[in-house]
Coordinates of C-alpha atoms in Angstrom, one line a residue:
Chain L
X1 CA 40.1 -28.7 -95.0
X2 CA 39.4 -25.5 -97.0
X3 CA 37.6 -25.0 -100.3
X4 CA 37.9 -22.2 -102.8
X5 CA 34.8 -22.2 -105.0
X6 CA 34.5 -20.1 -108.2
X7 CA 31.1 -20.1 -109.9
X8 CA 30.1 -18.5 -113.2
X9 CA 32.7 -15.8 -112.7
X10 CA 32.6 -13.0 -115.3
X11 CA 35.0 -10.1 -115.2
X12 CA 35.5 -7.0 -117.3
X13 CA 38.1 -4.3 -117.6
X14 CA 37.7 -0.7 -118.7
X15 CA 39.6 0.1 -121.8
X16 CA 39.7 3.2 -124.1
X17 CA 37.1 1.5 -126.3
X18 CA 34.9 0.9 -123.3
X19 CA 34.2 -2.1 -121.1
X20 CA 35.8 -5.4 -122.3
X21 CA 34.8 -8.8 -120.9
X22 CA 37.9 -10.9 -120.1
X23 CA 36.5 -13.8 -118.1
X24 CA 33.3 -15.4 -119.5
X25 CA 32.0 -17.7 -116.9
X26 CA 34.7 -19.5 -114.9
X27 CA 33.8 -22.5 -112.7
X28 CA 36.5 -24.1 -110.6
X29 CA 36.7 -25.7 -107.1
X30 CA 40.0 -26.1 -105.3
X31 CA 40.4 -28.0 -102.0
X32 CA 43.2 -28.2 -99.5
X33 CA 46.1 -30.3 -100.7
X34 CA 45.1 -30.2 -104.3
X35 CA 47.2 -28.8 -107.2
X36 CA 45.2 -27.4 -110.1
X37 CA 47.2 -26.4 -113.1
X38 CA 45.6 -23.7 -115.2
X39 CA 47.2 -23.7 -118.6
X40 CA 46.4 -21.6 -121.6
X41 CA 47.8 -19.4 -124.3
X42 CA 48.8 -15.8 -123.7
X43 CA 45.9 -13.4 -123.4
X44 CA 43.4 -16.1 -122.5
X45 CA 42.6 -14.4 -119.1
X46 CA 44.6 -16.6 -116.7
X47 CA 46.2 -13.6 -114.9
X48 CA 42.9 -11.8 -114.9
X49 CA 41.5 -14.8 -113.0
X50 CA 44.3 -14.6 -110.5
X51 CA 44.0 -10.8 -109.9
X52 CA 40.2 -10.9 -109.8
X53 CA 40.3 -13.4 -106.9
X54 CA 42.9 -11.3 -105.1
X55 CA 40.8 -8.2 -105.6
X56 CA 42.8 -6.0 -107.9
X57 CA 40.8 -2.7 -108.4
X58 CA 41.4 -2.8 -112.2
X59 CA 39.0 -5.7 -112.6
X60 CA 35.2 -5.4 -112.3
X61 CA 33.2 -8.6 -111.4
X62 CA 30.0 -8.5 -113.4
X63 CA 28.6 -11.8 -112.2
X64 CA 29.3 -15.0 -110.5
X65 CA 30.7 -15.8 -107.1
X66 CA 34.0 -16.7 -105.3
X67 CA 33.8 -18.2 -101.8
X68 CA 36.4 -19.5 -99.4
X69 CA 34.9 -22.0 -97.0
X70 CA 31.5 -20.4 -97.7
X71 CA 32.6 -16.8 -97.0
X72 CA 32.0 -14.3 -99.9
X73 CA 35.5 -13.4 -101.1
X74 CA 34.2 -10.7 -103.5
X75 CA 32.8 -8.7 -100.6
X76 CA 36.2 -8.6 -98.9
X77 CA 38.8 -5.9 -99.2
X78 CA 42.2 -6.9 -100.6
X79 CA 43.8 -7.3 -97.2
X80 CA 40.8 -9.2 -95.8
X81 CA 41.2 -11.8 -98.6
X82 CA 44.8 -12.4 -97.4
X83 CA 43.7 -12.6 -93.8
X84 CA 41.0 -15.1 -94.9
X85 CA 43.7 -17.4 -96.2
X86 CA 44.2 -16.5 -99.9
X87 CA 47.6 -15.8 -101.3
X88 CA 48.7 -14.6 -104.8
X89 CA 52.3 -15.1 -105.9
X90 CA 52.6 -12.5 -108.6
X91 CA 54.2 -12.8 -112.0
X92 CA 55.6 -9.3 -111.6
X93 CA 56.1 -8.5 -107.9
X94 CA 56.1 -4.8 -107.3
X95 CA 59.0 -2.7 -106.0
X96 CA 58.4 -0.8 -102.8
X97 CA 61.4 1.6 -102.4
X98 CA 62.6 2.3 -98.9
X99 CA 60.7 -0.6 -97.3
X100 CA 63.0 -3.4 -96.2
X101 CA 62.1 -7.1 -96.7
X102 CA 62.3 -7.7 -93.0
X103 CA 60.0 -4.8 -92.1
X104 CA 57.6 -5.9 -94.9
X105 CA 57.5 -9.5 -93.8
X106 CA 57.0 -8.6 -90.2
X107 CA 54.2 -6.1 -91.0
X108 CA 52.4 -8.6 -93.2
X109 CA 52.7 -11.5 -90.8
X110 CA 51.5 -9.3 -88.0
X111 CA 48.5 -8.3 -90.0
X112 CA 47.6 -11.8 -91.2
X113 CA 48.1 -13.5 -87.8
X114 CA 46.4 -10.7 -85.9
X115 CA 49.4 -10.2 -83.5
X116 CA 53.0 -9.4 -83.8
X117 CA 55.2 -12.6 -83.9
X118 CA 57.4 -13.1 -80.9
X119 CA 60.8 -11.5 -81.6
X120 CA 62.9 -14.6 -80.6
X121 CA 61.0 -17.2 -82.6
X122 CA 60.3 -14.8 -85.5
X123 CA 64.0 -14.3 -86.3
X124 CA 64.6 -18.0 -86.4
X125 CA 61.4 -18.6 -88.5
X126 CA 62.5 -16.1 -91.2
X127 CA 66.1 -17.4 -91.2
X128 CA 64.9 -21.0 -91.6
X129 CA 62.5 -20.2 -94.4
X130 CA 65.1 -18.1 -96.2
X131 CA 67.7 -20.8 -95.9
X132 CA 65.3 -23.4 -97.3
X133 CA 64.9 -21.2 -100.4
X134 CA 68.7 -20.7 -100.6
X135 CA 68.4 -17.0 -99.9
X136 CA 71.2 -15.0 -98.4
X137 CA 70.3 -13.6 -94.9
X138 CA 71.5 -10.1 -96.2
X139 CA 68.4 -10.3 -98.5
X140 CA 66.2 -9.2 -95.5
X141 CA 67.8 -5.8 -95.4
X142 CA 67.2 -5.0 -99.1
X143 CA 64.2 -3.0 -100.2
X144 CA 61.1 -5.0 -101.3
X145 CA 61.8 -6.3 -104.9
X146 CA 64.1 -3.4 -105.6
X147 CA 66.9 -4.5 -107.9
X148 CA 65.9 -8.2 -107.4
X149 CA 66.7 -10.6 -110.2
X150 CA 63.8 -12.6 -111.6
X151 CA 64.7 -15.6 -109.5
X152 CA 65.1 -13.5 -106.3
X153 CA 61.6 -12.0 -106.9
X154 CA 60.0 -15.5 -107.2
X155 CA 61.8 -16.9 -104.2
X156 CA 60.7 -13.8 -102.2
X157 CA 57.1 -14.6 -103.2
X158 CA 57.3 -18.2 -102.0
X159 CA 59.1 -17.0 -98.8
X160 CA 56.0 -14.8 -98.1
X161 CA 53.7 -17.8 -98.9
X162 CA 55.6 -19.9 -96.4
X163 CA 55.4 -17.3 -93.6
X164 CA 51.8 -16.2 -94.2
X165 CA 50.5 -19.8 -94.2
X166 CA 47.6 -19.3 -96.6
X167 CA 44.9 -22.0 -97.1
X168 CA 44.8 -21.5 -100.9
X169 CA 47.6 -20.1 -103.0
X170 CA 47.4 -18.8 -106.6
X171 CA 50.8 -19.0 -108.3
X172 CA 50.7 -16.7 -111.4
X173 CA 53.4 -17.8 -113.9
X174 CA 55.8 -18.4 -111.0
X175 CA 58.0 -20.3 -113.5
X176 CA 58.5 -17.4 -115.9
X177 CA 61.9 -15.9 -115.9
X178 CA 63.5 -18.8 -113.9
X179 CA 66.5 -20.8 -114.9
X180 CA 66.5 -24.5 -114.2
X181 CA 68.2 -24.2 -110.7
X182 CA 65.9 -21.4 -109.6
X183 CA 62.9 -23.3 -110.9
X184 CA 63.9 -26.4 -108.8
X185 CA 64.4 -24.3 -105.6
X186 CA 61.1 -22.5 -106.0
X187 CA 59.2 -25.7 -106.8
X188 CA 60.7 -27.5 -103.8
X189 CA 59.6 -24.5 -101.7
X190 CA 56.0 -24.8 -103.1
X191 CA 55.9 -28.5 -102.5
X192 CA 57.2 -28.1 -99.0
X193 CA 54.6 -25.6 -98.0
X194 CA 51.9 -27.8 -99.6
X195 CA 53.0 -30.8 -97.6
X196 CA 53.5 -28.9 -94.3
X197 CA 50.4 -26.8 -94.5
X198 CA 48.1 -28.9 -96.7
X199 CA 47.9 -25.9 -99.1
X200 CA 45.5 -25.9 -102.1
X201 CA 47.2 -24.5 -105.2
X202 CA 46.1 -22.9 -108.4
X203 CA 49.1 -23.1 -110.6
X204 CA 48.9 -20.8 -113.6
X205 CA 51.4 -21.5 -116.3
X206 CA 51.9 -21.2 -120.0
X207 CA 54.5 -24.1 -120.1
X208 CA 54.5 -27.6 -118.9
X209 CA 58.1 -27.3 -117.6
X210 CA 57.1 -26.5 -114.0
X211 CA 54.7 -29.5 -113.9
X212 CA 57.7 -31.8 -113.8
X213 CA 58.5 -30.4 -110.3
X214 CA 55.0 -29.6 -109.0
X215 CA 52.7 -32.5 -109.9
X216 CA 49.2 -31.4 -110.7
X217 CA 46.2 -33.4 -109.6
X218 CA 44.0 -31.6 -112.2
X219 CA 44.8 -29.8 -115.4
X220 CA 42.4 -27.1 -116.8
X221 CA 42.8 -25.6 -120.2
X222 CA 42.0 -22.0 -120.2
X223 CA 41.1 -20.2 -123.5
X224 CA 38.9 -17.2 -124.4
X225 CA 38.2 -16.4 -120.7
X226 CA 37.0 -19.7 -119.5
X227 CA 37.9 -23.3 -118.9
X228 CA 37.5 -25.3 -122.2
X229 CA 38.9 -28.7 -121.2
X230 CA 39.7 -30.5 -117.9
X231 CA 41.5 -33.6 -117.1
X232 CA 44.3 -35.2 -115.1
X233 CA 48.1 -34.9 -115.5
X234 CA 47.8 -36.7 -118.9
X235 CA 46.2 -33.5 -120.3
X236 CA 49.4 -31.6 -119.7
X237 CA 51.3 -34.2 -121.7
X238 CA 49.0 -33.7 -124.6
X239 CA 49.4 -30.0 -124.4
X240 CA 53.1 -30.3 -124.4
X241 CA 52.9 -32.3 -127.7
X242 CA 50.1 -30.4 -129.5
X243 CA 50.2 -26.9 -128.0
X244 CA 47.1 -24.7 -127.7
X245 CA 46.3 -24.4 -131.4
X246 CA 43.0 -26.4 -131.2
X247 CA 41.7 -24.3 -128.3
X248 CA 42.6 -20.9 -129.8
X249 CA 40.8 -21.5 -133.1
X250 CA 37.9 -23.1 -131.3
Chain H
X1 CA 78.5 45.0 -99.1
X2 CA 76.9 48.0 -97.4
X3 CA 74.2 47.7 -94.9
X4 CA 72.8 51.1 -95.8
X5 CA 71.6 50.4 -99.4
X6 CA 68.0 51.0 -99.0
X7 CA 67.7 53.1 -102.2
X8 CA 66.9 50.4 -104.7
X9 CA 64.6 48.3 -102.5
X10 CA 61.5 47.5 -104.5
X11 CA 58.6 45.8 -102.7
X12 CA 57.9 42.5 -104.5
X13 CA 54.5 42.4 -106.2
X14 CA 54.4 38.7 -107.0
X15 CA 54.9 39.3 -110.7
X16 CA 58.7 39.0 -110.4
X17 CA 60.2 35.7 -111.4
X18 CA 61.6 34.9 -107.9
X19 CA 58.2 35.7 -106.3
X20 CA 55.7 34.4 -108.8
X21 CA 54.9 31.3 -106.9
X22 CA 54.8 32.9 -103.4
X23 CA 51.4 34.0 -102.0
X24 CA 52.5 37.4 -100.7
X25 CA 49.2 38.1 -99.1
X26 CA 50.1 35.3 -96.6
X27 CA 53.7 36.3 -95.9
X28 CA 52.9 38.5 -92.8
X29 CA 54.4 41.7 -94.3
X30 CA 57.9 40.4 -94.2
X31 CA 58.4 41.8 -97.7
X32 CA 56.6 45.1 -97.0
X33 CA 58.7 48.1 -95.9
X34 CA 55.7 49.6 -94.1
X35 CA 55.6 46.6 -91.7
X36 CA 57.9 46.9 -88.7
X37 CA 60.3 43.9 -88.2
X38 CA 61.5 43.1 -84.7
X39 CA 65.1 42.4 -84.3
X40 CA 65.7 39.5 -81.9
X41 CA 68.0 36.5 -81.5
X42 CA 65.6 33.6 -81.2
X43 CA 67.9 30.6 -81.1
X44 CA 69.0 29.0 -77.9
X45 CA 71.7 26.3 -77.8
X46 CA 70.7 23.3 -75.8
X47 CA 74.2 22.1 -75.2
X48 CA 77.4 23.5 -76.5
X49 CA 80.0 20.8 -77.2
X50 CA 83.7 21.3 -76.8
X51 CA 85.3 23.0 -79.8
X52 CA 82.3 25.2 -80.4
X53 CA 81.6 28.7 -79.2
X54 CA 78.4 30.6 -79.7
X55 CA 78.3 34.3 -79.2
X56 CA 76.1 37.3 -79.9
X57 CA 78.0 39.9 -81.9
X58 CA 77.4 43.4 -83.2
X59 CA 76.1 43.2 -86.8
X60 CA 78.5 45.9 -88.0
X61 CA 81.5 43.7 -86.9
X62 CA 80.0 40.7 -88.7
X63 CA 78.8 42.0 -92.1
X64 CA 77.2 39.6 -94.6
X65 CA 79.7 37.4 -96.5
X66 CA 77.7 37.0 -99.7
X67 CA 75.9 38.9 -102.4
X68 CA 72.1 39.0 -102.1
X69 CA 69.2 39.8 -104.4
X70 CA 66.3 38.7 -102.2
X71 CA 64.2 41.6 -100.9
X72 CA 63.4 40.0 -97.6
X73 CA 67.0 39.1 -97.0
X74 CA 67.9 42.8 -97.7
X75 CA 65.4 43.8 -95.0
X76 CA 67.0 41.4 -92.6
X77 CA 70.5 42.7 -93.3
X78 CA 69.3 46.3 -92.8
X79 CA 67.2 45.6 -89.8
X80 CA 69.3 43.5 -87.4
X81 CA 71.7 45.0 -84.9
X82 CA 73.1 41.7 -83.6
X83 CA 74.3 38.5 -85.2
X84 CA 74.5 35.0 -83.6
X85 CA 77.9 33.7 -84.4
X86 CA 78.7 29.9 -84.1
X87 CA 82.4 29.2 -84.3
X88 CA 83.8 25.8 -84.8
X89 CA 87.5 25.7 -83.8
X90 CA 90.2 24.8 -86.3
X91 CA 90.8 21.1 -86.4
X92 CA 87.9 20.5 -83.9
X93 CA 86.3 17.1 -84.3
X94 CA 82.9 17.8 -82.8
X95 CA 81.2 14.4 -82.4
X96 CA 78.0 15.5 -80.8
X97 CA 75.5 17.6 -82.8
X98 CA 75.2 21.3 -81.9
X99 CA 71.5 21.7 -81.2
X100 CA 69.9 25.2 -81.5
X101 CA 66.3 25.5 -80.6
X102 CA 64.0 28.3 -81.9
X103 CA 61.7 30.2 -79.6
X104 CA 59.2 32.6 -81.2
X105 CA 57.2 34.4 -78.6
X106 CA 54.2 35.8 -80.6
X107 CA 52.9 36.7 -84.1
X108 CA 54.9 40.0 -84.4
X109 CA 57.1 39.7 -87.5
X110 CA 60.7 39.0 -86.4
X111 CA 64.1 38.8 -88.1
X112 CA 67.5 37.5 -87.2
X113 CA 70.9 36.7 -88.7
X114 CA 73.3 33.8 -88.0
X115 CA 76.9 33.2 -89.1
X116 CA 78.5 29.8 -88.8
X117 CA 82.3 29.7 -89.1
X118 CA 83.8 26.3 -89.5
X119 CA 87.6 26.4 -89.0
X120 CA 90.2 24.6 -91.2
X121 CA 89.7 20.8 -91.0
X122 CA 87.0 21.0 -88.5
X123 CA 84.0 18.6 -88.4
X124 CA 80.6 19.3 -86.9
X125 CA 76.9 18.8 -87.2
X126 CA 74.6 21.7 -86.5
X127 CA 70.8 21.2 -86.0
X128 CA 68.3 24.0 -85.9
X129 CA 64.9 23.1 -84.7
X130 CA 61.9 25.3 -85.5
X131 CA 58.6 24.8 -84.0
X132 CA 55.5 26.8 -82.7
X133 CA 53.9 29.7 -84.5
X134 CA 55.3 33.0 -85.6
X135 CA 56.2 35.3 -88.5
X136 CA 59.9 35.0 -89.0
X137 CA 62.7 35.8 -91.5
X138 CA 66.3 34.7 -91.1
X139 CA 69.6 34.7 -92.9
X140 CA 72.1 32.0 -92.0
X141 CA 75.5 32.1 -93.6
X142 CA 77.9 29.2 -93.2
X143 CA 81.5 29.8 -94.0
X144 CA 83.4 26.5 -94.4
X145 CA 87.2 26.9 -94.3
X146 CA 89.5 24.6 -96.2
X147 CA 89.1 20.9 -95.4
X148 CA 86.2 21.4 -93.1
X149 CA 83.1 19.2 -93.0
X150 CA 79.8 20.6 -91.8
X151 CA 76.4 18.8 -91.7
X152 CA 73.7 21.4 -91.4
X153 CA 70.2 20.3 -90.5
X154 CA 67.1 22.5 -90.3
X155 CA 63.8 21.2 -89.1
X156 CA 60.7 23.2 -89.9
X157 CA 58.2 21.5 -87.6
X158 CA 56.2 24.7 -87.3
X159 CA 52.6 25.1 -86.2
X160 CA 49.8 25.6 -88.7
X161 CA 50.0 29.5 -88.6
X162 CA 53.7 30.0 -88.9
X163 CA 55.3 32.1 -91.7
X164 CA 59.0 31.4 -92.2
X165 CA 61.2 32.9 -94.9
X166 CA 64.9 32.1 -94.8
X167 CA 68.1 32.0 -96.7
X168 CA 70.7 29.4 -95.9
X169 CA 73.9 30.3 -97.7
X170 CA 77.0 28.1 -97.7
X171 CA 80.5 29.3 -98.8
X172 CA 82.6 26.3 -99.3
X173 CA 86.4 26.5 -99.5
X174 CA 89.0 24.1 -101.0
X175 CA 88.4 20.4 -100.0
X176 CA 85.5 21.3 -97.7
X177 CA 82.3 19.3 -97.6
X178 CA 78.9 20.7 -96.9
X179 CA 75.9 18.5 -96.3
X180 CA 72.5 20.1 -95.7
X181 CA 69.1 18.7 -94.8
X182 CA 66.0 20.8 -95.0
X183 CA 63.0 19.1 -93.4
X184 CA 59.8 21.1 -93.8
X185 CA 56.7 19.5 -92.4
X186 CA 54.9 22.4 -90.8
X187 CA 54.0 26.1 -91.3
X188 CA 51.4 28.0 -93.2
X189 CA 53.9 29.6 -95.6
X190 CA 57.5 28.5 -95.7
X191 CA 59.9 29.9 -98.3
X192 CA 63.5 28.7 -98.0
X193 CA 66.5 29.6 -100.1
X194 CA 69.2 27.0 -99.7
X195 CA 72.1 28.5 -101.7
X196 CA 75.7 27.5 -102.2
X197 CA 78.9 29.0 -103.6
X198 CA 82.4 27.6 -103.8
X199 CA 85.7 29.2 -103.4
X200 CA 88.2 26.4 -104.0
X201 CA 88.7 23.1 -105.9
X202 CA 87.8 19.8 -104.3
X203 CA 84.8 21.4 -102.5
X204 CA 81.6 19.5 -102.3
X205 CA 77.9 20.1 -101.4
X206 CA 75.1 17.6 -100.9
X207 CA 71.7 19.2 -100.4
X208 CA 68.9 17.1 -99.2
X209 CA 65.3 18.1 -98.6
X210 CA 62.1 16.6 -97.4
X211 CA 58.8 18.4 -97.4
X212 CA 55.2 17.3 -96.7
X213 CA 52.4 19.8 -97.3
X214 CA 48.8 19.3 -96.2
X215 CA 45.7 21.5 -96.7
X216 CA 46.5 25.2 -96.4
X217 CA 50.2 24.9 -96.5
X218 CA 52.6 26.5 -99.1
X219 CA 56.1 25.1 -98.8
X220 CA 58.6 26.6 -101.2
X221 CA 62.3 25.6 -101.6
X222 CA 64.5 27.5 -104.0
X223 CA 67.8 25.8 -104.3
X224 CA 70.6 27.8 -106.0
X225 CA 74.1 26.3 -106.5
X226 CA 76.7 28.5 -108.1
X227 CA 79.7 26.7 -109.6
X228 CA 82.2 29.6 -110.0
X229 CA 85.5 27.7 -109.5
X230 CA 86.9 24.6 -111.1
X231 CA 86.7 21.1 -109.6
X232 CA 83.7 21.4 -107.3
X233 CA 80.8 18.9 -106.9
X234 CA 77.2 19.3 -106.0
X235 CA 74.3 16.9 -105.4
X236 CA 70.7 18.0 -104.8
X237 CA 68.0 15.6 -103.8
X238 CA 64.6 17.0 -102.6
X239 CA 61.5 14.8 -102.1
X240 CA 58.1 16.0 -101.3
X241 CA 54.6 14.7 -100.6
X242 CA 51.3 16.6 -100.8
X243 CA 48.1 15.6 -99.1
X244 CA 45.0 17.7 -99.3
X245 CA 43.4 19.7 -102.1
X246 CA 44.9 23.1 -101.1
X247 CA 48.4 21.7 -100.4
X248 CA 51.0 23.5 -102.4
X249 CA 54.7 23.1 -102.9
X250 CA 57.3 24.8 -105.0
X251 CA 60.8 23.5 -105.8
X252 CA 63.2 25.5 -107.8
X253 CA 66.6 24.0 -108.6
X254 CA 69.0 26.5 -110.1
X255 CA 72.5 25.2 -110.9
X256 CA 74.8 27.6 -112.7
X257 CA 78.1 26.4 -114.0
X258 CA 80.2 29.5 -114.9
X259 CA 82.9 29.5 -117.6
X260 CA 85.7 29.2 -115.0
X261 CA 84.1 26.1 -113.4
X262 CA 85.9 23.4 -115.4
X263 CA 85.6 19.9 -114.1
X264 CA 82.3 20.6 -112.3
X265 CA 80.2 17.5 -111.3
X266 CA 76.6 18.2 -110.5
X267 CA 73.3 16.4 -110.4
X268 CA 69.9 17.5 -109.0
X269 CA 66.8 15.6 -108.4
X270 CA 63.3 16.5 -107.2
X271 CA 60.5 14.0 -106.7
X272 CA 57.0 14.8 -105.6
X273 CA 54.2 12.5 -104.6
X274 CA 50.6 13.7 -104.9
X275 CA 48.3 12.1 -102.5
X276 CA 45.2 14.0 -103.5
X277 CA 43.7 15.3 -106.7
X278 CA 43.7 19.1 -106.0
X279 CA 47.2 19.3 -104.6
X280 CA 49.8 21.1 -106.7
X281 CA 53.5 20.7 -106.8
X282 CA 55.6 23.0 -109.0
X283 CA 59.1 21.6 -109.8
X284 CA 61.5 23.7 -111.9
X285 CA 65.0 22.4 -112.4
X286 CA 67.3 24.8 -114.2
X287 CA 70.8 24.0 -115.3
X288 CA 72.9 26.6 -117.1
X289 CA 76.3 25.6 -118.3
X290 CA 78.9 28.1 -119.6
X291 CA 81.8 25.7 -120.0
X292 CA 82.2 22.5 -122.1
X293 CA 84.7 21.0 -119.7
X294 CA 82.6 19.3 -117.1
X295 CA 82.6 15.9 -115.4
X296 CA 78.9 15.6 -115.3
X297 CA 75.7 17.7 -115.1
X298 CA 72.2 16.5 -115.0
X299 CA 68.8 16.9 -113.4
X300 CA 65.6 15.0 -113.0
X301 CA 62.1 16.0 -111.8
X302 CA 59.1 13.8 -111.4
X303 CA 55.7 14.5 -109.9
X304 CA 53.3 11.6 -109.7
X305 CA 50.4 10.0 -108.0
X306 CA 50.4 7.3 -105.4
X307 CA 51.3 4.0 -107.0
X308 CA 48.2 1.8 -106.8
X309 CA 50.2 -1.3 -107.7
X310 CA 52.4 -0.8 -104.6
X311 CA 49.3 -0.5 -102.4
X312 CA 47.7 -3.6 -104.0
X313 CA 50.9 -5.6 -103.5
X314 CA 51.1 -4.7 -99.8
X315 CA 47.4 -5.2 -99.2
X316 CA 47.4 -8.5 -100.9
X317 CA 49.8 -9.6 -98.1
X318 CA 47.1 -8.7 -95.5
X319 CA 48.4 -5.2 -94.7
X320 CA 45.4 -2.8 -94.2
X321 CA 45.3 0.2 -96.6
X322 CA 46.1 2.8 -94.1
X323 CA 49.2 1.0 -93.0
X324 CA 50.2 0.2 -96.5
X325 CA 50.1 3.9 -97.4
X326 CA 52.1 4.7 -94.3
X327 CA 54.7 2.1 -95.4
X328 CA 54.9 3.5 -98.9
X329 CA 55.3 7.1 -97.7
X330 CA 57.8 6.2 -95.1
X331 CA 59.7 4.3 -97.8
X332 CA 59.5 7.3 -100.1
X333 CA 61.2 9.5 -97.5
X334 CA 63.5 7.0 -96.0
X335 CA 66.2 7.6 -98.6
X336 CA 66.5 11.1 -97.2
X337 CA 65.6 10.5 -93.5
X338 CA 68.0 7.6 -93.0
X339 CA 70.9 9.8 -94.0
X340 CA 70.3 12.1 -91.0
X341 CA 72.0 9.7 -88.6
X342 CA 70.0 11.2 -85.7
X343 CA 67.7 8.5 -84.4
X344 CA 65.5 10.7 -82.2
X345 CA 65.0 13.2 -85.0
X346 CA 64.3 10.6 -87.6
X347 CA 61.6 9.0 -85.5
X348 CA 60.0 12.3 -84.7
X349 CA 59.9 13.3 -88.4
X350 CA 58.4 10.0 -89.4
X351 CA 55.8 10.2 -86.6
X352 CA 54.9 13.7 -87.8
X353 CA 54.5 12.4 -91.4
X354 CA 52.3 9.6 -90.1
X355 CA 50.1 12.2 -88.4
X356 CA 49.9 14.5 -91.5
X357 CA 49.0 11.4 -93.5
X358 CA 46.2 10.6 -91.2
X359 CA 44.6 14.0 -91.5
X360 CA 43.3 13.4 -95.0
X361 CA 41.8 10.4 -96.6
X362 CA 43.8 9.5 -99.7

């Protein structure tokens, strides 16, 4: 049982006009096995929340705390956060030219597990995980995210999540740019990892579409850099009907 | 081409266009007529495959094959008495690479000349491996007969004091294919002139380069491709990285398409990766076209800093920063290195790059 606890989190970025506050006091607790949907309009700070927890250098934490099972996440380097059990599936995964998927996966898994995986079991493990996400084995020889379609990038993110076995995963707009088939495959992958590994999930999304496949236990409405309303799955239904208008003007 | 034309030798001052990037005070006197240059054959073949002969010949019997304007090359041509001649027999399919290993004995300035003659329809790979310290200038001319295919790899794995100035000139006949790799990861001052001319249609040259400069290194590559006949093709792709505030690289890419060179197809590319703030990479592509009838002609040059988003992506998967940087650099160079098709050399170069990377905190 793991717990990610975010308390009073305030985050700024440096712009040409000076420092600008994006997150204005976020409180959120995610336990193993729970799915928390973070829903909100564009520009509300959802992605900033994701990247701040992962440790992107662009964001400055001005106050508040983030802990994973009591350990101070904000004190950790980016790679230490991954080793501690956090995973961020990115909305725009980055191309790394000249680095093959297989080399990348092996390097990452070696770093997170603290030892190189056994060659014999490793090959099978990767093959199985790829096959479950309907990925061609030839994919492993391609360079990381280079020339990938939107669907391939998102499958590749979930593949990493499956192999790295995090405690808590943040999925940042994983549904964006996916057609219905790809959305189903990716969602099934997320659900499988959640069931097998008792993963806690922060599911960031603009649309309710993905919530038909990944059932949230909690829905949080995000606007103006903080959570403005919380509820169960019924809140998503309300958002689908009414949109975010009432929160944006608020 | 006469060997005795000393009359119009003008010592470069550094103000001339071809010399304006080169720190002449560090060139060990190679350009200076008052400095004596020792004439010595410094390459040793490790194995000589069947179909290949390597001999030392009298320089007068093997005069230069090409025109030259570089003052150091002029000094080489005037100063050497012997030429190392590598001959690849007509129709020879030489599967194993021809390895030539350089031995420089001391820091006395040295010169040498090499001629490579690839026979009609011959295939071969020639690898020249430079290491250690010395002050050294060389001219290598490669004459590719019709239908021949030569891969020419030079490895500059010099020590930190080495000075190396060289011209590699390929003359490519009808339907011949020349592929060159210049790998420069060592030396205090390295100035290389990979140059190409064509003598018949259907000829092709691919010139690849990789360089990595750290503090105190000046690595200069001046590519010159002269399209003087119709229907020839050229591709140039040089990639460099710089690590350390006094690291310095220069890449010049001159491609000239003469009026007679209809149907020319050319593209040249130079990419530089700056790993520290003070490092400086000069990149000057230069394309001159004297005919409207070409298949294609283009160039691109980029010089940029390390991509923080790549680092963040890798680190967010648990990969420590040092290893993430190594992955990105290896990835950057892999496009070139993986084409070498020499496993042992590839691994050695990558290991050297890893070491250079470790010397300075990015």
